[in-house]
JSON list of C-alpha atoms in Angstrom, two decimals:
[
{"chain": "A", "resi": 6, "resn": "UNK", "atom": "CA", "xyz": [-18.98, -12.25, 2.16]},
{"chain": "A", "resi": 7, "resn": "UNK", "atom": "CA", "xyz": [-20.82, -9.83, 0.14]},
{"chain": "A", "resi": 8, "resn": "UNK", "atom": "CA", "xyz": [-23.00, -6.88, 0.97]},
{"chain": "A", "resi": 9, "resn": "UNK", "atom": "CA", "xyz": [-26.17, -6.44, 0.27]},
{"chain": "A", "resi": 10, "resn": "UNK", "atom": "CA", "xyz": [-27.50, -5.28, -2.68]},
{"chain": "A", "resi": 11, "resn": "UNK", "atom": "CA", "xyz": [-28.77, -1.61, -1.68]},
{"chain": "A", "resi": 12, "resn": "UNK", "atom": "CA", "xyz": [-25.13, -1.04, -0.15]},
{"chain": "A", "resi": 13, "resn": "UNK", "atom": "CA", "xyz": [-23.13, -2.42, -3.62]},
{"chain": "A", "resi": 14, "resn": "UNK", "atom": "CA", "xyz": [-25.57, 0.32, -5.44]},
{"chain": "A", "resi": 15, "resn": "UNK", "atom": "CA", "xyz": [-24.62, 3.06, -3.07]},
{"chain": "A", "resi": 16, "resn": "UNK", "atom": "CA", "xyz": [-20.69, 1.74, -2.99]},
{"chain": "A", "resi": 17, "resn": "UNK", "atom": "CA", "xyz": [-21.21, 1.86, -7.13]},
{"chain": "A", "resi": 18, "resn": "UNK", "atom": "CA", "xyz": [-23.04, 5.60, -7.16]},
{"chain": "A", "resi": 19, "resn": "UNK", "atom": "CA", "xyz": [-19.95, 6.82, -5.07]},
{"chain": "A", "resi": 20, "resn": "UNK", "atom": "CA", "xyz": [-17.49, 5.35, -7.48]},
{"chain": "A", "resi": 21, "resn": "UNK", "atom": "CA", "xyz": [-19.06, 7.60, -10.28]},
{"chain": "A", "resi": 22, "resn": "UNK", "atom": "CA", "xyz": [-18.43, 10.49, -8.13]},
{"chain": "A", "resi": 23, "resn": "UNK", "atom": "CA", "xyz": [-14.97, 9.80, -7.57]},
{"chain": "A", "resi": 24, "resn": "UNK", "atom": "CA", "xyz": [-14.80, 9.34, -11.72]},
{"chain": "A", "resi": 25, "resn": "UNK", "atom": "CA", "xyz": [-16.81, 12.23, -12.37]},
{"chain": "A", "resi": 26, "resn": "UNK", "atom": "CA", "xyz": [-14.42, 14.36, -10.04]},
{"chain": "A", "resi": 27, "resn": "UNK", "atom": "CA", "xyz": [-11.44, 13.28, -12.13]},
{"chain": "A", "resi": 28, "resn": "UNK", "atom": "CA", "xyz": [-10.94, 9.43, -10.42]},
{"chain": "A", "resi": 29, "resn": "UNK", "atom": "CA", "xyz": [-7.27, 10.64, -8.71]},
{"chain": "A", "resi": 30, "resn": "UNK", "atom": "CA", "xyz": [-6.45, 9.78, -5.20]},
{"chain": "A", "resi": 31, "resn": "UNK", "atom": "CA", "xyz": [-7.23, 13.26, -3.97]},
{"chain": "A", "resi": 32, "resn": "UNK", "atom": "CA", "xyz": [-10.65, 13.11, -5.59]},
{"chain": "A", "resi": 33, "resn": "UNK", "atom": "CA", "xyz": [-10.93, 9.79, -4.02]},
{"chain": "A", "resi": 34, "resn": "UNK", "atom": "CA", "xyz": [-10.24, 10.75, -0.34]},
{"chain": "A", "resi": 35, "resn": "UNK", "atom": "CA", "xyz": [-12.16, 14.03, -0.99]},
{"chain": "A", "resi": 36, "resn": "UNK", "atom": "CA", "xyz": [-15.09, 11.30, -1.76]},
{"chain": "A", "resi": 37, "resn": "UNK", "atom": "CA", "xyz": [-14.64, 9.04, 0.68]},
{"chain": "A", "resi": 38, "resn": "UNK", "atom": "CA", "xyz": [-14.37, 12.04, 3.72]},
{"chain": "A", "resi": 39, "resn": "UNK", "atom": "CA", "xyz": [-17.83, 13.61, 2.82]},
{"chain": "A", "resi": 40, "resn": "UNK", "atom": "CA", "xyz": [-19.14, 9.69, 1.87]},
{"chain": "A", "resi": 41, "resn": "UNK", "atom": "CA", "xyz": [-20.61, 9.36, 5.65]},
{"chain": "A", "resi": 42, "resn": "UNK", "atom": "CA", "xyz": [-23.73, 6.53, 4.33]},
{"chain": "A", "resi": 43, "resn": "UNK", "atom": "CA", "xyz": [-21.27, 4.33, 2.54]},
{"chain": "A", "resi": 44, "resn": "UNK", "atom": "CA", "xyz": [-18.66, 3.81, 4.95]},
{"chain": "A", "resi": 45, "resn": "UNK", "atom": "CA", "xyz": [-21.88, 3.37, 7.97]},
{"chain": "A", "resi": 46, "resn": "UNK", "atom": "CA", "xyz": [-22.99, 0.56, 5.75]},
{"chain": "A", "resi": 47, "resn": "UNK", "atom": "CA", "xyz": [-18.80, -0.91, 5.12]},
{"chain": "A", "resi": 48, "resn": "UNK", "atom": "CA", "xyz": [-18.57, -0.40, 9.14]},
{"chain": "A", "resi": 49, "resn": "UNK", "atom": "CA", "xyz": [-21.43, -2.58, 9.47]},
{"chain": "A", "resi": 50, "resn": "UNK", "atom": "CA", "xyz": [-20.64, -5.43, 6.72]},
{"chain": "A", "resi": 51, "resn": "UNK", "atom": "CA", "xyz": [-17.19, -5.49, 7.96]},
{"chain": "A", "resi": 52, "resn": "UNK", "atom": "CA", "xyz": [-18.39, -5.48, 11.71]},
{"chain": "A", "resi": 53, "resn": "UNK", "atom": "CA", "xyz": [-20.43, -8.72, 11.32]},
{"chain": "A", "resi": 54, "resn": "UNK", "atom": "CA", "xyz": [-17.75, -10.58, 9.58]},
{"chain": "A", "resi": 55, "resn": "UNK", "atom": "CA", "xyz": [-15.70, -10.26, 12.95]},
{"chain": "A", "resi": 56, "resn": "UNK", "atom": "CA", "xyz": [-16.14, -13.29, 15.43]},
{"chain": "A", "resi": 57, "resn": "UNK", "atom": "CA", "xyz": [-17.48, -11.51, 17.84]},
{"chain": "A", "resi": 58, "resn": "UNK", "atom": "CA", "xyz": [-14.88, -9.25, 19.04]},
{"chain": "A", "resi": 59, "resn": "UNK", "atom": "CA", "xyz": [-14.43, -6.49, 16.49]},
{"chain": "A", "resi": 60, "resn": "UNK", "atom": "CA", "xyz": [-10.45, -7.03, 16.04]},
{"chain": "A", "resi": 61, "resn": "UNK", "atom": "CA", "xyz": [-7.99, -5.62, 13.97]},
{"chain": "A", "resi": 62, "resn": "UNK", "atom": "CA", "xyz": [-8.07, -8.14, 10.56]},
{"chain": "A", "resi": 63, "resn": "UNK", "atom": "CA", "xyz": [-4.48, -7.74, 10.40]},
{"chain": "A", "resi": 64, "resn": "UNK", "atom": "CA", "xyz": [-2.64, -8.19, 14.06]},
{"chain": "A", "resi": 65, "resn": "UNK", "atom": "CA", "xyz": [-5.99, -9.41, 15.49]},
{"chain": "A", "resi": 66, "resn": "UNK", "atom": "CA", "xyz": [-5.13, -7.37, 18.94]},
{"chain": "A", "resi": 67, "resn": "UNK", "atom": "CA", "xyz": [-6.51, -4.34, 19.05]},
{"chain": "A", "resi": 68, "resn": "UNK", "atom": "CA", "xyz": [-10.22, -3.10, 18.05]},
{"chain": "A", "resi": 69, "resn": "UNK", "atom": "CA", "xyz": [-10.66, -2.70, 14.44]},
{"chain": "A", "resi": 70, "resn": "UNK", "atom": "CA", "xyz": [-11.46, 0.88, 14.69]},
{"chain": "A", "resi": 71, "resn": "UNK", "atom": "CA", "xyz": [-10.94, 1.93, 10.98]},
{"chain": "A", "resi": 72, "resn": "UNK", "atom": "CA", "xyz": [-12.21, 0.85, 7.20]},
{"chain": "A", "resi": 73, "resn": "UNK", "atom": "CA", "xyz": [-9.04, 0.19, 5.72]},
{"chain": "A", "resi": 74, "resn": "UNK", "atom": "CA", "xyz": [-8.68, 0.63, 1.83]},
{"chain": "A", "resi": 75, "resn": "UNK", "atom": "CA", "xyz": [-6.71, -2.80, 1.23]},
{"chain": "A", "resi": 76, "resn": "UNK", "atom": "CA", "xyz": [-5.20, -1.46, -2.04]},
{"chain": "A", "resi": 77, "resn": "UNK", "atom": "CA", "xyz": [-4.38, 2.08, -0.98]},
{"chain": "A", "resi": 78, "resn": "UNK", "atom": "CA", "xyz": [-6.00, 5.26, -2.32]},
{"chain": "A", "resi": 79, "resn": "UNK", "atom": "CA", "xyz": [-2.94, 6.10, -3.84]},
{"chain": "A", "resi": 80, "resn": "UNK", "atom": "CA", "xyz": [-2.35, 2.80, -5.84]},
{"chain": "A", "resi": 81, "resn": "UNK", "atom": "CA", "xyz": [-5.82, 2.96, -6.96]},
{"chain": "A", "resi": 82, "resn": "UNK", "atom": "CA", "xyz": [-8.21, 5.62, -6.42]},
{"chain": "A", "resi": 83, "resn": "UNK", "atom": "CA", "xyz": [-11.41, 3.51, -8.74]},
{"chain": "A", "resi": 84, "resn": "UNK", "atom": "CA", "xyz": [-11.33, 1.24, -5.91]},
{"chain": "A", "resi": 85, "resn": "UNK", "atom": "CA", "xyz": [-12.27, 3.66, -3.03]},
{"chain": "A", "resi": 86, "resn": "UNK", "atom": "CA", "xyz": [-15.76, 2.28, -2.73]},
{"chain": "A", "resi": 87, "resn": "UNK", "atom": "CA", "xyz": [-15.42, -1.49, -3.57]},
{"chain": "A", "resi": 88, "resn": "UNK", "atom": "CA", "xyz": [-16.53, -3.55, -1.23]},
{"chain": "A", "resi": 89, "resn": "UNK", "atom": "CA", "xyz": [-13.67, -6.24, -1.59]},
{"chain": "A", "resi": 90, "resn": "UNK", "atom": "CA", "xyz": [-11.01, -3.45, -0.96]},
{"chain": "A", "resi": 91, "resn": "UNK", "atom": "CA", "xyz": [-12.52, -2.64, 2.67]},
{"chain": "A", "resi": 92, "resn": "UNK", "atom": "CA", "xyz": [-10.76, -4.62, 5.64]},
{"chain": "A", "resi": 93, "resn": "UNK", "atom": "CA", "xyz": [-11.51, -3.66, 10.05]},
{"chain": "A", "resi": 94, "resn": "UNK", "atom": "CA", "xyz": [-8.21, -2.42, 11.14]},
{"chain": "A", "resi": 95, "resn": "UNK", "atom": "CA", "xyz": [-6.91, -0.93, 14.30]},
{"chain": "A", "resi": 96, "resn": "UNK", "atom": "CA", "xyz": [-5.50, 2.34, 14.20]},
{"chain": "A", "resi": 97, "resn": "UNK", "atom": "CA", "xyz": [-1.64, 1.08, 14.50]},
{"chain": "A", "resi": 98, "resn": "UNK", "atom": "CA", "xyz": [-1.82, -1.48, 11.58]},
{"chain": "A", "resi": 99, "resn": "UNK", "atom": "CA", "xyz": [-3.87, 1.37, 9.32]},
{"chain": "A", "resi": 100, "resn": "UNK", "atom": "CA", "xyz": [-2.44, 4.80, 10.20]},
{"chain": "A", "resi": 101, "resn": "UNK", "atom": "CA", "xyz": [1.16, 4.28, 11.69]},
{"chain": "A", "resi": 102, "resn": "UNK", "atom": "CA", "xyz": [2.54, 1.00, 9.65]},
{"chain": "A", "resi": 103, "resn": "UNK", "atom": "CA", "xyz": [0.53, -0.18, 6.78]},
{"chain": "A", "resi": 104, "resn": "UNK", "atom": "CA", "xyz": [-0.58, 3.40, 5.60]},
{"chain": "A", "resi": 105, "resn": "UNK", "atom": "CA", "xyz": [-0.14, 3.23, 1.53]},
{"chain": "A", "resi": 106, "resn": "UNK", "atom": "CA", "xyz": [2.09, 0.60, 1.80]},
{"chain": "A", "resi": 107, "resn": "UNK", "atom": "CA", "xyz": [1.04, -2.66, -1.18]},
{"chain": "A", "resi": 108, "resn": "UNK", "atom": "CA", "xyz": [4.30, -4.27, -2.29]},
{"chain": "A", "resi": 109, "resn": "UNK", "atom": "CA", "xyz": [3.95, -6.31, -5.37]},
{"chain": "A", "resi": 110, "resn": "UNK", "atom": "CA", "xyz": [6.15, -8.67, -6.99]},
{"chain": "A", "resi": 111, "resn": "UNK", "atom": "CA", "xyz": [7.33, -8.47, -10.64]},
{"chain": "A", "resi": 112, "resn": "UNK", "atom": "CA", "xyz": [4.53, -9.68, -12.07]},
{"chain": "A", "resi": 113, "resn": "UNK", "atom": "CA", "xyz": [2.42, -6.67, -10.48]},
{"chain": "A", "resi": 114, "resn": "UNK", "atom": "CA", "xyz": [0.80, -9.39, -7.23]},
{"chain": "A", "resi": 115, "resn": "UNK", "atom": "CA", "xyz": [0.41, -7.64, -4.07]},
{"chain": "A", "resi": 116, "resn": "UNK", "atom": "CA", "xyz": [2.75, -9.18, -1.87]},
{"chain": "A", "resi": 117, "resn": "UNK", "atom": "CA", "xyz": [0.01, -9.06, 1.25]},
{"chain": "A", "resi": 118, "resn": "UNK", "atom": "CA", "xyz": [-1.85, -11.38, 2.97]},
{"chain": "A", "resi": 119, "resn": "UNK", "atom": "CA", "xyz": [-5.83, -10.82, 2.04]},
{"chain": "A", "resi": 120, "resn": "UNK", "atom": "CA", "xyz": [-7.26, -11.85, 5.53]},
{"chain": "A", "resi": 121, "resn": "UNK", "atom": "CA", "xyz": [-10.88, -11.79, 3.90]},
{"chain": "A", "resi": 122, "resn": "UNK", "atom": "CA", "xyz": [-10.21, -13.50, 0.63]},
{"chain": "A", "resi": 123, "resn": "UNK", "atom": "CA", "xyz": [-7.98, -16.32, 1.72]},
{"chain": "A", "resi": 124, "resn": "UNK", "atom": "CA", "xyz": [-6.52, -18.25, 5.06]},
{"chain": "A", "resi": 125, "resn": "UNK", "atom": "CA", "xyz": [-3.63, -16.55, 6.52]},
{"chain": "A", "resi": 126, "resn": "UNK", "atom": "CA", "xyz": [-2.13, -20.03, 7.97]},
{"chain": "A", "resi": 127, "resn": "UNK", "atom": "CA", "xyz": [-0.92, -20.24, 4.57]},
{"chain": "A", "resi": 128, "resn": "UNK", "atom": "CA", "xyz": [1.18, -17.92, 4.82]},
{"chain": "A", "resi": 129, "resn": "UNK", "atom": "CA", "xyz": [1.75, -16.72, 7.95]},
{"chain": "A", "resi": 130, "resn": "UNK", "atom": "CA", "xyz": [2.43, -19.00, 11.45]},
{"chain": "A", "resi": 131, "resn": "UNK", "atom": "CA", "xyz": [2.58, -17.59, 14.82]},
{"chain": "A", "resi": 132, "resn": "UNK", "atom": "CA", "xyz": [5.23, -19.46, 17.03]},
{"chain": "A", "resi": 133, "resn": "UNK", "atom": "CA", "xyz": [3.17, -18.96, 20.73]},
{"chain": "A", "resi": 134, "resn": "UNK", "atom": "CA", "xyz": [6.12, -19.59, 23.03]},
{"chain": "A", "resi": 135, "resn": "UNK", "atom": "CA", "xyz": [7.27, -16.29, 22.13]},
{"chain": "A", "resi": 136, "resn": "UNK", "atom": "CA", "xyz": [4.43, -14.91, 20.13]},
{"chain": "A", "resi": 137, "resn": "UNK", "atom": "CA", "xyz": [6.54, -14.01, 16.88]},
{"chain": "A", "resi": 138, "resn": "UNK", "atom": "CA", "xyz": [5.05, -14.36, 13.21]},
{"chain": "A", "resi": 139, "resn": "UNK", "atom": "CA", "xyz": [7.07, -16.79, 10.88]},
{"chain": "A", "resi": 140, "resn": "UNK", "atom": "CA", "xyz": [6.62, -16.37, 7.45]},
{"chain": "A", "resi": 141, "resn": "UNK", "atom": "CA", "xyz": [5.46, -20.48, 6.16]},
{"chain": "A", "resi": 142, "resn": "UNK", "atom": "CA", "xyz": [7.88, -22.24, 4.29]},
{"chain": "A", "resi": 143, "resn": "UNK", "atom": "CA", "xyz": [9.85, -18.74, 3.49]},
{"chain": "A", "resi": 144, "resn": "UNK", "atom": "CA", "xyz": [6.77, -17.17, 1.74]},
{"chain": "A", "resi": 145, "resn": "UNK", "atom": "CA", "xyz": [7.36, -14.22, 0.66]},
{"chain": "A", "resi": 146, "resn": "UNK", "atom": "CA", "xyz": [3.66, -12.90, 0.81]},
{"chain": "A", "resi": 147, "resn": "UNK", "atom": "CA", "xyz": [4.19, -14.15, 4.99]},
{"chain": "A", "resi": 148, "resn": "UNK", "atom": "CA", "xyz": [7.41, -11.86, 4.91]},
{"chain": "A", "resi": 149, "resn": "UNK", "atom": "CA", "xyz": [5.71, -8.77, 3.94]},
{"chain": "A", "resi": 150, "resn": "UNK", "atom": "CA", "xyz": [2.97, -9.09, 5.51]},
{"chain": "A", "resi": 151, "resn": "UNK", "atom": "CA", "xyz": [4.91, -9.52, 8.77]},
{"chain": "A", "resi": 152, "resn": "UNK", "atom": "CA", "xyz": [7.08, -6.13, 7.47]},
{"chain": "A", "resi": 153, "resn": "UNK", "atom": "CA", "xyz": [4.38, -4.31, 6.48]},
{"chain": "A", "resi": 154, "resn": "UNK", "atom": "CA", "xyz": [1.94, -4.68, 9.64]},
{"chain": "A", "resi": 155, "resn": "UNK", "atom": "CA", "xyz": [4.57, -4.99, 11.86]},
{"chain": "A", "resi": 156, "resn": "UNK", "atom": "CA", "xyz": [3.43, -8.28, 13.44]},
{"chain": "A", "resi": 157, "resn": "UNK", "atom": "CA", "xyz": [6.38, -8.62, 15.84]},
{"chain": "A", "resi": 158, "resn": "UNK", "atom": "CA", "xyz": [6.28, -5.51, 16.88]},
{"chain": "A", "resi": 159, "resn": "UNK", "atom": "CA", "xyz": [7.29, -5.71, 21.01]},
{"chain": "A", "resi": 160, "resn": "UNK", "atom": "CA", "xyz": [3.67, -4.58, 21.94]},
{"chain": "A", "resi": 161, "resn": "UNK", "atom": "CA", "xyz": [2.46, -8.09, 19.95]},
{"chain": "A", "resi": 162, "resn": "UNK", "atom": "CA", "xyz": [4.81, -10.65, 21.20]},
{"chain": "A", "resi": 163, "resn": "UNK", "atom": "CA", "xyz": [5.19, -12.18, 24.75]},
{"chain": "A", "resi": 164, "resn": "UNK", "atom": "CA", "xyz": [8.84, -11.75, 25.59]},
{"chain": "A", "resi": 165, "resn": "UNK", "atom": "CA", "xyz": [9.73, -14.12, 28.16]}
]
């Protein structure tokens, strides 16, 4: 889903400040701290992509409280303020698991499941007896993303 146009200009103007201030990672989060429009207008794109119930994109429990930067600030500090980098994530999945965690494979292909650019059932299946993630058909992009986010973590799965 894209944003609107005003908000791609203002995500744009924001990337030329993290360039102008030397387009590292600290210049990035530096940026993105004081960039208080921006992430109001990424709140409320990502906010009406939800189905209702703002939930956590990744483990879908919890209330997607923070903008996640998809591709971490670290990994790539250009993409700070693009739109298709921003994911709703709960504070868990963002802060205390994911943080700048984005595996890739040889050929340089984050190893992460994309909830907002493609269907996570292809990866990804969740066994509800016991609540548990499986990765599909040994995927390895279902693996990490069940490492990464910690999908079976104990507060996620229904022990019996």
């Amino acid at each position: 889903m894209p944003v609107s146009d005003s908000t791609q200009v203002l995500l744009t103007r924001w990337t030329g400040r993290v360039r102008d201030a030397g387009g590292t990672s600290k210049a990035a989060r530096e940026q993105w701290i004081k960039a208080q429009t921006p992430r109001r207008h990424v709140r409320t794109a990502l906010e009406s992509m939800t189905r209702g119930a703002v939930r956590c994109m990744y483990c879908d429990d919890s209330r997607g409280t923070d903008i996640d930067h998809f591709q971490p600030l670290e990994n790539a500090p250009l993409r700070a303020f693009e739109w298709v980098n921003h994911l709703l994530a709960c504070s868990y999945c963002n802060s205390n698991v994911k943080r700048s965690q984005y595996p890739v494979n040889a050929d340089g292909v984050c190893l992460l499941v994309d909830p907002s650019a493609e269907d996570p059932a292809d990866h990804l299946q969740l066994l509800l007896e016991s609540g548990l993630y499986d990765p599909v058909d040994k995927s390895p992009r279902g693996e990490e993303t069940i490492r990464v986010f910690g999908l079976n973590r104990p507060d996620l799965v229904n022990w019996p």
